[in-house]
Amino acid sequence: MTRCRYLLALNFGTIRGMTPSPAVSAAGALAADHPLVDGRTADSPLITAYRGGKPSRRPVWFMRQAGRSLPEYLKVREGIAMLDSCLRPELASEITLQPVRRHDVDAGIFFSDIVIPLKLAGVGVDIVPGVGPVLEKPVRTAADVAALPQLTWEALEPIREAVRLTVAELGRTPLIGFAGAPFTLAAYMVEGKPSRDHLGPRTMMHADPETWNALANWAADASGLFLRAQLEAGASAGQLFDSWAGSLGLGDYSRFVAPASSRALDHVRQLGAPLIHFGTGTSELLVAMRDVGVDVVGVDYRLPLDEANRRLGGTVPLQGNIDPALLAAPWEILEAHVREVIAAGSAAPGHVLNLGHGVPPETDPAVLTRVVQLIHSISPE
Ligand code: 1CP
């Protein structure tokens, strides 16, 4: 089925007349000593479930499992700016490993950020505490887009080094690599900062579609290379985060966004690692998000998994979708909710437990550990 989807995706690209991105021809297969190839992770519960097989235990990991909910994270980050911490390979690796050690989750998610490819390309960007990504100069005109520097493969060396250090420690536990999808990344670039409704990029795609397409393609290639660096260096799966795609209707998504997301994934498809696509508020976009050519669809907390599976015609494994708000509810309420999510997910051809969005920073980490224990205690039937 994965292969079939891959061919479908290629076909989709051809139908839309997309030119293959330059790095596509350069990417080959994963190396013989890659964890997915040398036997370390191919049979892990996570990869088995992503490929629609029967895992030995129910796999679970959490978006934003590394980060401010962990005291050990706050300790190692003391006095170090967020983006600097991502570019110190030993530190990024240590932060990635912290939640795996603590919670016994079934995967590490590489500690980095969706704006790291911008930073490594030479775009002026910072993560302002309490705010999020902020650009020195928003990208709003054709000239702004034309002036964007290209991300090079060499600049990604700190990322590859951090991934190599991490997978050497992880052993049989897979590492998930990730990148921001072009829309979510471009939303920060046009607005210059986080925004609620993403009016700037939504205006641009209609008012100046040529500039929008050039920007979306730039973001696709930057994110695609960033993801490829992680996969080639040892990550066993890749997740494309289109966190803000939910601010788009299906028409705009299909016309102005899906082709760029597909282009981002063109950089990594032939590596053969499972690919996951996640966004929030995307209940109406799930089919279109699958059709950019991914193996797994991540579902946010708004839509029960049995309904998501129905909308997708039972074609792909799902990931999700414990409501992060319930992490702060009394245990009996949280436990009942987790059991409901498992029951709803059993309709799909595979299910990896996760939250419906990231771990809230104020979460008690002991609750996350207990959720993992609960999930692992329920047999994967
Ligand atoms: O100092 C800090 O602790 C800053 C908080 C923080 C962290 C821990 C930011 C700033 N980024 C990260 C790491 C991060 N970002 C990871 C790896 C950690 C993990 O998952 O365990 C990942 C996968 C991301 C991806 C990311 N960054 C997304 C997509 C996922 C999502 O949560 O929707 C997005 C939208 C961003 C932008 C971003 N970076 C940071 C913040 C606070 C934000 C969101 C800002 C906004 O509300 O628009």
Short mmCIF file of C-alpha atoms in Angstrom, two decimals, residues 25-365:
data_model
loop_
_atom_site.label_atom_id
_atom_site.label_comp_id
_atom_site.label_asym_id
_atom_site.label_seq_id
_atom_site.Cartn_x
_atom_site.Cartn_y
_atom_site.Cartn_z
CA SER A 25 17.68 13.24 -7.98
CA ALA A 26 20.54 13.52 -5.49
CA ALA A 27 18.78 11.60 -2.69
CA GLY A 28 19.36 7.87 -2.86
CA ALA A 29 18.45 5.00 -0.58
CA LEU A 30 19.19 4.90 3.14
CA ALA A 31 22.68 3.59 4.01
CA ALA A 32 23.17 -0.06 4.98
CA ASP A 33 23.97 0.96 8.59
CA HIS A 34 20.83 3.10 8.93
CA PRO A 35 18.63 1.94 11.86
CA LEU A 36 15.68 1.28 9.53
CA VAL A 37 17.85 -0.86 7.24
CA ASP A 38 20.16 -2.72 9.64
CA GLY A 39 17.34 -4.25 11.70
CA ARG A 40 17.34 -1.90 14.72
CA THR A 41 13.98 -0.18 14.16
CA ALA A 42 12.15 -1.85 11.22
CA ASP A 43 10.27 -4.23 13.57
CA SER A 44 9.72 -1.68 16.36
CA PRO A 45 6.10 -1.17 17.46
CA LEU A 46 6.10 2.36 15.97
CA ILE A 47 7.34 1.46 12.49
CA THR A 48 5.22 -1.70 12.41
CA ALA A 49 2.07 0.32 13.17
CA TYR A 50 3.01 3.06 10.69
CA ARG A 51 3.28 0.33 8.04
CA GLY A 52 -0.10 -1.14 8.92
CA GLY A 53 1.27 -4.28 10.63
CA LYS A 54 0.60 -5.76 14.08
CA PRO A 55 2.90 -4.20 16.72
CA SER A 56 4.07 -6.14 19.80
CA ARG A 57 2.78 -3.30 22.01
CA ARG A 58 0.67 -0.21 21.42
CA PRO A 59 3.04 2.52 20.27
CA VAL A 60 2.82 6.00 21.79
CA TRP A 61 4.82 9.23 21.62
CA PHE A 62 3.86 12.84 22.29
CA MET A 63 4.27 15.92 20.12
CA ARG A 64 6.41 18.37 22.14
CA GLN A 65 7.43 15.55 24.49
CA ALA A 66 10.80 17.30 24.81
CA GLY A 67 10.58 20.75 26.29
CA ARG A 68 9.21 22.82 29.07
CA SER A 69 7.16 20.13 30.85
CA LEU A 70 10.47 18.49 31.86
CA PRO A 71 12.62 19.91 34.71
CA GLU A 72 15.71 18.24 33.18
CA TYR A 73 15.03 20.23 29.97
CA LEU A 74 14.75 23.54 31.82
CA LYS A 75 18.02 22.73 33.58
CA VAL A 76 20.12 22.04 30.45
CA ARG A 77 18.56 25.00 28.58
CA GLU A 78 19.45 27.51 31.34
CA GLY A 79 21.06 30.57 29.76
CA ILE A 80 20.99 29.11 26.23
CA ALA A 81 18.70 30.60 23.58
CA MET A 82 16.23 28.19 21.96
CA LEU A 83 17.69 28.20 18.44
CA ASP A 84 21.26 28.00 19.79
CA SER A 85 20.27 24.88 21.73
CA CYS A 86 19.02 23.30 18.50
CA LEU A 87 22.38 23.91 16.80
CA ARG A 88 24.57 22.37 19.52
CA PRO A 89 24.53 18.69 18.52
CA GLU A 90 25.27 17.24 22.00
CA LEU A 91 22.61 19.40 23.62
CA ALA A 92 19.94 18.79 20.96
CA SER A 93 20.63 15.08 21.26
CA GLU A 94 20.43 15.10 25.06
CA ILE A 95 17.11 17.00 24.99
CA THR A 96 15.72 14.54 22.40
CA LEU A 97 16.67 11.59 24.65
CA GLN A 98 15.27 13.02 27.92
CA PRO A 99 11.59 12.14 27.38
CA VAL A 100 12.47 8.70 25.96
CA ARG A 101 14.38 7.83 29.14
CA ARG A 102 11.73 9.28 31.42
CA HIS A 103 8.49 8.07 29.82
CA ASP A 104 9.47 4.90 27.90
CA VAL A 105 7.74 6.30 24.81
CA ASP A 106 8.07 4.34 21.55
CA ALA A 107 9.94 7.07 19.66
CA GLY A 108 12.13 10.09 20.10
CA ILE A 109 11.10 13.24 18.20
CA PHE A 110 14.17 15.16 17.12
CA PHE A 111 14.60 18.33 19.19
CA SER A 112 14.75 21.22 16.76
CA ASP A 113 12.28 23.71 15.34
CA ILE A 114 10.51 24.28 12.04
CA VAL A 115 12.38 27.61 11.61
CA ILE A 116 15.85 26.04 11.88
CA PRO A 117 16.08 25.68 8.05
CA LEU A 118 15.51 29.46 7.81
CA LYS A 119 18.23 30.15 10.35
CA LEU A 120 20.66 27.79 8.58
CA ALA A 121 19.89 29.41 5.24
CA GLY A 122 20.88 32.78 6.73
CA VAL A 123 17.41 34.29 7.21
CA GLY A 124 17.25 36.54 10.30
CA VAL A 125 14.95 34.66 12.69
CA ASP A 126 14.78 34.13 16.42
CA ILE A 127 12.46 32.40 18.86
CA VAL A 128 11.33 34.96 21.38
CA PRO A 129 10.43 33.42 24.75
CA GLY A 130 6.68 33.54 25.32
CA VAL A 131 6.05 34.57 21.70
CA GLY A 132 7.52 32.08 19.21
CA PRO A 133 9.34 32.57 15.89
CA VAL A 134 9.99 36.23 14.93
CA LEU A 135 11.67 37.31 11.68
CA GLU A 136 13.93 40.36 11.38
CA LYS A 137 12.18 41.23 8.12
CA PRO A 138 8.85 39.74 7.00
CA VAL A 139 8.75 38.32 3.43
CA ARG A 140 5.93 40.08 1.57
CA THR A 141 6.92 40.99 -1.98
CA ALA A 142 8.33 39.27 -5.06
CA ALA A 143 11.64 41.03 -4.38
CA ASP A 144 11.66 39.75 -0.78
CA VAL A 145 11.19 36.19 -2.02
CA ALA A 146 13.81 36.53 -4.75
CA ALA A 147 16.30 37.77 -2.13
CA LEU A 148 15.89 34.69 0.11
CA PRO A 149 19.18 32.80 0.48
CA GLN A 150 19.24 29.12 -0.48
CA LEU A 151 19.71 26.52 2.22
CA THR A 152 22.72 24.32 1.44
CA TRP A 153 23.31 20.68 2.33
CA GLU A 154 26.57 21.64 4.09
CA ALA A 155 24.79 24.06 6.44
CA LEU A 156 22.73 21.13 7.76
CA GLU A 157 25.79 19.37 9.24
CA PRO A 158 24.89 20.24 12.91
CA ILE A 159 21.51 18.60 12.32
CA ARG A 160 23.04 15.43 10.87
CA GLU A 161 25.55 15.31 13.74
CA ALA A 162 22.82 15.65 16.39
CA VAL A 163 20.79 12.90 14.72
CA ARG A 164 23.83 10.57 14.54
CA LEU A 165 24.55 11.09 18.26
CA THR A 166 20.89 10.49 19.10
CA VAL A 167 20.33 7.27 17.15
CA ALA A 168 23.57 5.83 18.56
CA GLU A 169 21.97 6.16 22.02
CA LEU A 170 18.42 5.18 21.04
CA GLY A 171 19.30 1.66 19.91
CA ARG A 172 16.07 -0.08 18.88
CA THR A 173 13.83 2.94 19.59
CA PRO A 174 13.15 4.87 16.39
CA LEU A 175 13.85 8.58 16.02
CA ILE A 176 11.21 10.63 14.19
CA GLY A 177 12.49 13.51 12.10
CA PHE A 178 10.23 16.42 11.19
CA ALA A 179 9.85 19.60 9.21
CA GLY A 180 7.32 22.40 8.96
CA ALA A 181 5.05 22.19 5.93
CA PRO A 182 5.42 25.09 3.47
CA PHE A 183 2.18 26.80 4.51
CA THR A 184 2.96 26.82 8.23
CA LEU A 185 6.53 27.95 7.60
CA ALA A 186 5.48 30.61 5.07
CA ALA A 187 2.80 31.83 7.49
CA TYR A 188 5.57 32.86 9.93
CA MET A 189 7.63 34.33 7.08
CA VAL A 190 4.84 36.56 5.73
CA GLU A 191 3.48 37.66 9.11
CA GLY A 192 6.98 37.91 10.61
CA LYS A 193 5.62 36.45 13.86
CA PRO A 194 2.92 34.07 15.18
CA SER A 195 -0.60 35.04 14.20
CA ARG A 196 -4.06 33.68 14.80
CA ASP A 197 -5.76 33.83 11.42
CA HIS A 198 -2.78 33.97 9.04
CA LEU A 199 -4.38 36.77 7.03
CA GLY A 200 -1.09 37.82 5.36
CA PRO A 201 -0.35 34.51 3.59
CA ARG A 202 -4.03 33.95 2.81
CA THR A 203 -4.25 37.36 1.15
CA MET A 204 -1.00 36.79 -0.74
CA MET A 205 -2.07 33.47 -2.30
CA HIS A 206 -5.01 35.21 -4.00
CA ALA A 207 -3.66 38.73 -4.55
CA ASP A 208 -0.22 37.69 -5.80
CA PRO A 209 -0.26 33.94 -6.52
CA GLU A 210 3.07 34.05 -8.34
CA THR A 211 4.89 35.42 -5.30
CA TRP A 212 2.99 33.01 -3.06
CA ASN A 213 4.00 30.01 -5.19
CA ALA A 214 7.64 31.13 -5.26
CA LEU A 215 7.63 31.50 -1.46
CA ALA A 216 5.84 28.17 -0.91
CA ASN A 217 8.36 26.42 -3.19
CA TRP A 218 11.28 28.04 -1.36
CA ALA A 219 9.84 26.84 1.95
CA ALA A 220 9.16 23.38 0.47
CA ASP A 221 12.78 22.96 -0.59
CA ALA A 222 14.17 24.27 2.73
CA SER A 223 11.89 21.98 4.77
CA GLY A 224 12.45 19.06 2.39
CA LEU A 225 16.24 19.29 2.73
CA PHE A 226 15.97 19.65 6.53
CA LEU A 227 13.86 16.48 6.72
CA ARG A 228 16.12 14.63 4.31
CA ALA A 229 19.18 15.47 6.45
CA GLN A 230 17.47 13.93 9.50
CA LEU A 231 16.33 10.80 7.65
CA GLU A 232 19.67 10.17 5.96
CA ALA A 233 21.53 10.63 9.27
CA GLY A 234 19.40 8.05 11.08
CA ALA A 235 15.77 9.06 11.66
CA SER A 236 13.38 6.17 10.90
CA ALA A 237 10.24 8.19 10.06
CA GLY A 238 9.43 11.77 9.11
CA GLN A 239 6.54 13.99 10.16
CA LEU A 240 5.43 17.03 8.20
CA PHE A 241 3.81 19.56 10.56
CA ASP A 242 1.23 21.78 8.89
CA SER A 243 0.07 23.07 12.25
CA TRP A 244 -1.82 26.06 10.85
CA ALA A 245 -3.35 24.47 7.70
CA GLY A 246 -6.69 24.49 9.53
CA SER A 247 -7.04 28.20 8.78
CA LEU A 248 -7.56 27.28 5.11
CA GLY A 249 -10.64 26.01 3.31
CA LEU A 250 -10.28 22.89 1.17
CA GLY A 251 -10.24 24.92 -2.06
CA ASP A 252 -7.31 27.10 -1.03
CA TYR A 253 -5.51 24.15 0.55
CA SER A 254 -5.73 22.04 -2.62
CA ARG A 255 -4.81 24.87 -4.96
CA PHE A 256 -2.17 26.85 -3.08
CA VAL A 257 -0.71 24.50 -0.48
CA ALA A 258 -0.94 20.78 -1.33
CA PRO A 259 1.41 21.03 -4.36
CA ALA A 260 4.10 22.68 -2.21
CA SER A 261 3.69 20.11 0.59
CA SER A 262 4.03 17.37 -2.00
CA ARG A 263 7.18 19.08 -3.29
CA ALA A 264 8.66 19.13 0.24
CA LEU A 265 8.09 15.37 0.48
CA ASP A 266 9.59 14.79 -2.98
CA HIS A 267 12.95 15.33 -1.25
CA VAL A 268 12.50 12.22 0.90
CA ARG A 269 9.98 9.84 -0.69
CA GLN A 270 12.49 7.51 -2.27
CA LEU A 271 14.21 6.91 1.08
CA GLY A 272 11.30 4.62 2.00
CA ALA A 273 10.84 5.78 5.62
CA PRO A 274 7.20 6.14 6.78
CA LEU A 275 5.88 9.70 6.39
CA ILE A 276 3.25 11.26 8.64
CA HIS A 277 1.26 14.44 7.94
CA PHE A 278 -0.27 16.40 10.82
CA GLY A 279 -2.16 19.65 11.21
CA THR A 280 -4.66 21.18 13.62
CA GLY A 281 -8.22 22.12 12.72
CA THR A 282 -7.82 19.95 9.62
CA SER A 283 -10.91 17.72 9.91
CA GLU A 284 -12.08 18.89 6.46
CA LEU A 285 -8.60 18.54 4.91
CA LEU A 286 -7.66 15.00 5.94
CA VAL A 287 -8.16 13.42 2.52
CA ALA A 288 -6.25 16.19 0.75
CA MET A 289 -3.46 15.92 3.32
CA ARG A 290 -3.22 12.16 2.72
CA ASP A 291 -3.16 12.75 -1.01
CA VAL A 292 0.06 14.75 -0.95
CA GLY A 293 1.48 11.25 -0.58
CA VAL A 294 1.99 10.14 3.02
CA ASP A 295 1.71 6.82 4.84
CA VAL A 296 0.05 8.04 8.05
CA VAL A 297 -2.33 10.89 8.90
CA GLY A 298 -2.09 12.66 12.26
CA VAL A 299 -5.47 13.77 13.62
CA ASP A 300 -5.96 16.62 16.08
CA TYR A 301 -8.21 16.37 19.14
CA ARG A 302 -11.32 17.73 17.43
CA LEU A 303 -12.33 14.67 15.40
CA PRO A 304 -12.83 11.14 16.81
CA LEU A 305 -10.52 8.65 15.11
CA ASP A 306 -13.34 6.39 13.88
CA GLU A 307 -14.81 9.37 12.02
CA ALA A 308 -11.36 10.34 10.66
CA ASN A 309 -10.93 6.76 9.46
CA ARG A 310 -14.35 6.85 7.80
CA ARG A 311 -13.46 10.06 5.97
CA LEU A 312 -10.20 8.49 4.80
CA GLY A 313 -11.96 5.32 3.63
CA GLY A 314 -9.88 3.09 5.92
CA THR A 315 -6.81 3.64 3.71
CA VAL A 316 -4.11 4.74 6.17
CA PRO A 317 -2.95 4.22 9.75
CA LEU A 318 -3.80 7.13 12.04
CA GLN A 319 -1.89 8.94 14.74
CA GLY A 320 -3.51 10.75 17.65
CA ASN A 321 -5.53 12.13 19.33
CA ILE A 322 -5.69 12.44 23.13
CA ASP A 323 -6.98 15.90 24.03
CA PRO A 324 -4.05 17.77 25.65
CA ALA A 325 -6.56 19.60 27.88
CA LEU A 326 -7.40 16.33 29.64
CA LEU A 327 -3.80 15.87 30.82
CA ALA A 328 -4.78 18.29 33.60
CA ALA A 329 -8.07 16.51 34.43
CA PRO A 330 -8.47 13.97 37.28
CA TRP A 331 -6.89 10.60 36.37
CA GLU A 332 -10.20 8.69 36.05
CA ILE A 333 -11.39 11.19 33.42
CA LEU A 334 -8.09 11.06 31.53
CA GLU A 335 -7.98 7.25 31.66
CA ALA A 336 -11.53 6.93 30.31
CA HIS A 337 -10.63 9.36 27.51
CA VAL A 338 -7.46 7.43 26.57
CA ARG A 339 -9.50 4.19 26.43
CA GLU A 340 -12.05 5.91 24.17
CA VAL A 341 -9.29 7.10 21.84
CA ILE A 342 -7.93 3.54 21.66
CA ALA A 343 -11.39 2.12 20.91
CA ALA A 344 -12.01 4.71 18.16
CA GLY A 345 -8.52 4.13 16.70
CA SER A 346 -9.10 0.40 16.41
CA ALA A 347 -11.23 1.09 13.33
CA ALA A 348 -8.13 2.24 11.40
CA PRO A 349 -5.61 -0.03 9.64
CA GLY A 350 -3.00 1.01 12.24
CA HIS A 351 -2.91 3.37 15.21
CA VAL A 352 -0.09 5.20 16.97
CA LEU A 353 -1.21 6.98 20.14
CA ASN A 354 -0.28 10.63 20.47
CA LEU A 355 -1.85 13.85 21.65
CA GLY A 356 -4.15 15.89 19.42
CA HIS A 357 -1.51 18.67 19.59
CA GLY A 358 1.61 19.35 21.66
CA VAL A 359 2.21 18.75 25.38
CA PRO A 360 1.16 21.93 27.25
CA PRO A 361 4.24 23.32 29.10
CA GLU A 362 2.48 23.16 32.49
CA THR A 363 1.80 19.39 32.19
CA ASP A 364 2.88 17.23 35.14
CA PRO A 365 5.39 14.84 33.50
#
